[in-house]
XYZ file of C-alpha atoms in Angstrom:
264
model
C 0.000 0.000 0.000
C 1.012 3.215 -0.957
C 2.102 6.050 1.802
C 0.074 8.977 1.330
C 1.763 12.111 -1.137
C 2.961 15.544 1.451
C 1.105 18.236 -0.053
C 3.176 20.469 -1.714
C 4.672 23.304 -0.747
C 2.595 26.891 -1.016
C 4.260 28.999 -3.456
C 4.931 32.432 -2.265
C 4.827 34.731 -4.865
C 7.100 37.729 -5.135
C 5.625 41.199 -3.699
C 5.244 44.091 -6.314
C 5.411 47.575 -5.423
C 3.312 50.222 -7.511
C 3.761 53.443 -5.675
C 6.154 55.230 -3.210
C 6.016 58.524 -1.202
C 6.805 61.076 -1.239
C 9.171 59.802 -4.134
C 12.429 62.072 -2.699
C 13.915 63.147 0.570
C 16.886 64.286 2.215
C 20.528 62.916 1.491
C 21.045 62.941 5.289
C 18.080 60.179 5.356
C 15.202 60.223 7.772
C 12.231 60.453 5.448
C 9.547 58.048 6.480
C 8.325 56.807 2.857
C 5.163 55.076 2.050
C 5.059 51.863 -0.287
C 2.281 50.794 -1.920
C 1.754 47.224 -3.498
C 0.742 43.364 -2.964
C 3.078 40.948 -1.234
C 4.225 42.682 1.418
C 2.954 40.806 4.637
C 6.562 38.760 5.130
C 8.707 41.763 4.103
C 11.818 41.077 5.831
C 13.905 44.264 4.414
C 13.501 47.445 2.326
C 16.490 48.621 0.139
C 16.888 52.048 -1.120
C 19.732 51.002 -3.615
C 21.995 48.746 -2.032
C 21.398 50.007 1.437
C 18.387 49.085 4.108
C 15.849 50.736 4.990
C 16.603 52.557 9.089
C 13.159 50.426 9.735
C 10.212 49.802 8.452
C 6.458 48.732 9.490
C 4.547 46.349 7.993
C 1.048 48.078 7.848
C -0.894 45.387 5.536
C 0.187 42.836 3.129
C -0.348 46.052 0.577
C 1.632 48.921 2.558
C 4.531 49.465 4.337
C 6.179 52.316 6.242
C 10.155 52.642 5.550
C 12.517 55.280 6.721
C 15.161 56.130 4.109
C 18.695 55.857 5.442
C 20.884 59.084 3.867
C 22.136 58.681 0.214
C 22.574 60.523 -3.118
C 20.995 61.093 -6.425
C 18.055 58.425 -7.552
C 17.939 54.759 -6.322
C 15.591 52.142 -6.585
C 13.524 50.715 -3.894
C 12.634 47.494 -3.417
C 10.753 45.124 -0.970
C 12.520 41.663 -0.015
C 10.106 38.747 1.491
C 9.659 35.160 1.456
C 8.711 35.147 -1.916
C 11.672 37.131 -3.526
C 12.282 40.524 -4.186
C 10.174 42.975 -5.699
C 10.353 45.376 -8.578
C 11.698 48.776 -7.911
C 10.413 52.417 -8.218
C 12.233 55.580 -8.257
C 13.494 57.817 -4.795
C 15.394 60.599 -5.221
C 17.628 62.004 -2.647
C 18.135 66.145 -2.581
C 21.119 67.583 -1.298
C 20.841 70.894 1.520
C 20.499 74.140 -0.580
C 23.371 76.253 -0.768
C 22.426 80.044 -1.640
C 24.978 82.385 -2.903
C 23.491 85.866 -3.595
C 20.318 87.688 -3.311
C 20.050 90.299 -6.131
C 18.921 93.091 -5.810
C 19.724 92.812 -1.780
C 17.366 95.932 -0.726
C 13.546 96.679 -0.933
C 10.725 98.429 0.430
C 9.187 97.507 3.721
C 6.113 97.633 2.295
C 7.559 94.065 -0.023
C 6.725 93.702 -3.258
C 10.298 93.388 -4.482
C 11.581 90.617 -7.103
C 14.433 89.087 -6.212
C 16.512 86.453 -8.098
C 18.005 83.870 -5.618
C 21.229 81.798 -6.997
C 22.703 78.786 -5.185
C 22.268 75.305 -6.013
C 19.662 72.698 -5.319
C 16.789 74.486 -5.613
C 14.887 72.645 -7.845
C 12.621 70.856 -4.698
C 12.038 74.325 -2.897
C 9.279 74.426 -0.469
C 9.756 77.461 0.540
C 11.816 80.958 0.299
C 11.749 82.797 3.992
C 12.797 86.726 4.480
C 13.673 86.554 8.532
C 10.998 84.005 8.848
C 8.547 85.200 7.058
C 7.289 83.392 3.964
C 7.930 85.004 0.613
C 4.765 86.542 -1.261
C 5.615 84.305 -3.311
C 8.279 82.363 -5.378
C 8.980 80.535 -8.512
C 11.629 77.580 -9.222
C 13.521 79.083 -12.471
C 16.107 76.013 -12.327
C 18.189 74.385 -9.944
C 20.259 77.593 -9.561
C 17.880 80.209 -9.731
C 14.627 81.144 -7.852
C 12.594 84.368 -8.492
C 11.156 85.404 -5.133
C 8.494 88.260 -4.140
C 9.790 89.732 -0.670
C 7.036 90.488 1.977
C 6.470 93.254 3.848
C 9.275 93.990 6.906
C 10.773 96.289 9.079
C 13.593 98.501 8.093
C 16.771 96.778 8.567
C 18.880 93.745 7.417
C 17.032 89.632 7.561
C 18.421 86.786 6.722
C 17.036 85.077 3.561
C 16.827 81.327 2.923
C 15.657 78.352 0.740
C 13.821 75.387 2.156
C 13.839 72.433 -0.036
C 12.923 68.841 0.405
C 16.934 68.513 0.820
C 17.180 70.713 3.829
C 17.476 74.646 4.389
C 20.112 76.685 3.190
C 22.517 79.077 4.411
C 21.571 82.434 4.721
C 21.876 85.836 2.612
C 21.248 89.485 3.983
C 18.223 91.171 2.588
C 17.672 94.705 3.691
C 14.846 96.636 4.215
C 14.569 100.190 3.916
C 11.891 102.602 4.348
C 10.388 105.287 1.765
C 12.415 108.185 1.406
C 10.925 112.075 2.279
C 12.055 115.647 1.252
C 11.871 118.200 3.401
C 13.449 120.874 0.823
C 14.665 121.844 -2.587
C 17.189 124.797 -2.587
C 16.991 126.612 -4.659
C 13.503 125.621 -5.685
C 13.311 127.277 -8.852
C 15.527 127.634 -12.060
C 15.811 128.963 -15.691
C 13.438 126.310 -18.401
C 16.897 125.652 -19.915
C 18.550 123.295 -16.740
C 20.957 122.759 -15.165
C 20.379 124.503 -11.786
C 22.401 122.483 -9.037
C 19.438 121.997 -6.686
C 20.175 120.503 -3.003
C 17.578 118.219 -1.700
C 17.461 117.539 2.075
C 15.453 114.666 4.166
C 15.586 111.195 4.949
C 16.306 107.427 3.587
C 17.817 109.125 0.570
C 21.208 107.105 0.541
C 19.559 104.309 -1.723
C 18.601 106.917 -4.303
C 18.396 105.737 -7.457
C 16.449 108.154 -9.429
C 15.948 111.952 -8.540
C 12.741 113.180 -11.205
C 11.263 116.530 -12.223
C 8.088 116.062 -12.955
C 8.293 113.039 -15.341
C 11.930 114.341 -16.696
C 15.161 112.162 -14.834
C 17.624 114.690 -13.665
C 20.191 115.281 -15.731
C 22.855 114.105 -12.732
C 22.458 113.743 -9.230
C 25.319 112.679 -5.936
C 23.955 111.040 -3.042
C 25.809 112.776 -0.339
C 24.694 111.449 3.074
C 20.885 109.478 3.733
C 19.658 113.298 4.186
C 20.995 115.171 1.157
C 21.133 114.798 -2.266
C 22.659 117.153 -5.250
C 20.968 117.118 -8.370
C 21.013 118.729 -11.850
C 17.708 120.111 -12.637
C 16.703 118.801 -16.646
C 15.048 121.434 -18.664
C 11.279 122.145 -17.638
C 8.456 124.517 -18.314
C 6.441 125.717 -15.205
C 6.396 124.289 -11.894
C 6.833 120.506 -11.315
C 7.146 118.050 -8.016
C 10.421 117.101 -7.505
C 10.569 113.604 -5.538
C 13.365 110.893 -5.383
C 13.024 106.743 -5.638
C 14.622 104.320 -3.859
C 14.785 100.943 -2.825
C 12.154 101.588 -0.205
C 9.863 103.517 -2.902
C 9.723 107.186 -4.301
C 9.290 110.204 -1.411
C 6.939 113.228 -1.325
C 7.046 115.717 -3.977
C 8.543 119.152 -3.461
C 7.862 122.026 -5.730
C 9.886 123.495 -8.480
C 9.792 126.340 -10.663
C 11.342 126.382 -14.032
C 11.577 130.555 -14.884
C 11.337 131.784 -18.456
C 14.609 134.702 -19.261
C 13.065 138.170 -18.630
C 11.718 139.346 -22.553
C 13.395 142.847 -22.845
């Protein structure tokens, strides 16, 4: 008489993984990642690359909590069990920002200013911070550039940064300055032709960077402390409101008179 047959052994088939994330995270590691996919109850390691997982968590035989251990540039992850190993999907690892220079490096405290941002590994931003504050907003040019909108502040020098999914970066001054005032134009009238050398005196005027009569630019000016300025009247007809721009915005006007020569 025959001995009765063992039944055969179960085959275990080999998990499959159909989505991860998020799909990128630090280089330093630490990211707790979410895998989706079938298979996954006897998961006995998760590889990002060559390298395991810090831990992981089997929720369900279709998901799985890992934590990414540090690495660089794109690796594929993949779930090991009794049945085999899976396929693998995409991570990306971002490296900290670096930021180099914030041009131009001055604005208004009222914000509003564009800035252009250059560093390197930017292209994951999450965020662009003027002394903590979150920029108006901002816009990922490349991984060297960022265009950013500076909010509103109080006059005097933040620190700017760059937070990607890499990390945040070093910081850059930004200053903020307020509007500029006049308090006087000497001598506050001149002959239609120009060039009258008119002295303007008030405050925030060492950013100066236009000096107008009317609608017509000066035809020169010196900055010559934050409260005076020396400019070149252009040629005019009548009176006009002298004011002068800066980073923080353009001031009051002041009046000027542009004389006619006597008719004889």
């Amino acid at each position: 008489m025959n001995a009765p047959k063992s039944p055969a052994p179960a085959v275990v088939s080999p998990p499959t993984l159909s989505s991860i994330s998020p799909n990128q995270g630090s280089a330093s590691g630490g990211t707790s990642v979410t895998l989706t996919g079938t298979g996954l109850t006897t998961a006995t390691s998760i590889r990002f690359g060559t390298t395991n997982a810090s831990t992981f968590t089997v929720l369900s035989d279709t998901s799985v909590v890992a934590v990414a251990p540090a690495g660089s540039g794109a690796v594929q992850v993949t779930a090991v069990t009794s049945g085999g190993t899976s396929n693998g999907l995409t991570y990306t690892y971002r490296s900290v920002p670096t930021l180099s220079s914030v041009a131009p490096n001055q604005g208004s405290i009222d914000g509003g200013t564009s800035v252009t941002l250059t560093g390197a590994h930017f292209v994951s931003a999450i965020g662009v911070t003027f002394g903590g504050v979150a920029a108006s907003s901002f816009t990922v040019v490349s991984d060297t550039q960022i265009t950013a909108t500076a909010p509103p502040g109080t006059a005097g020098p933040v620190v700017v940064s760059v937070t990607t999914i890499g990390g945040t970066s070093n910081g850059t001054a930004f200053t903020y300055v307020a509007a500029p005032t006049l308090t006087s134009v000497v001598p506050n009238q001149g002959p239609t032709s120009g060039g009258t050398s008119a002295t303007l005196t008030g405050a925030q005027l060492t950013t100066a960077t236009a000096v107008m009569f009317g609608s017509t630019t000066a035809t020169s000016f010196t900055i010559v402390s934050d409260s005076t300025v020396v400019a070149a009247a252009p040629p005019a007809t009548g009176t006009v409101q002298v004011t002068v721009t800066t980073f923080g915005g353009t001031s009051n006007g002041l009046s000027y008179t542009a004389v006619g020569s006597p008719s004889i």
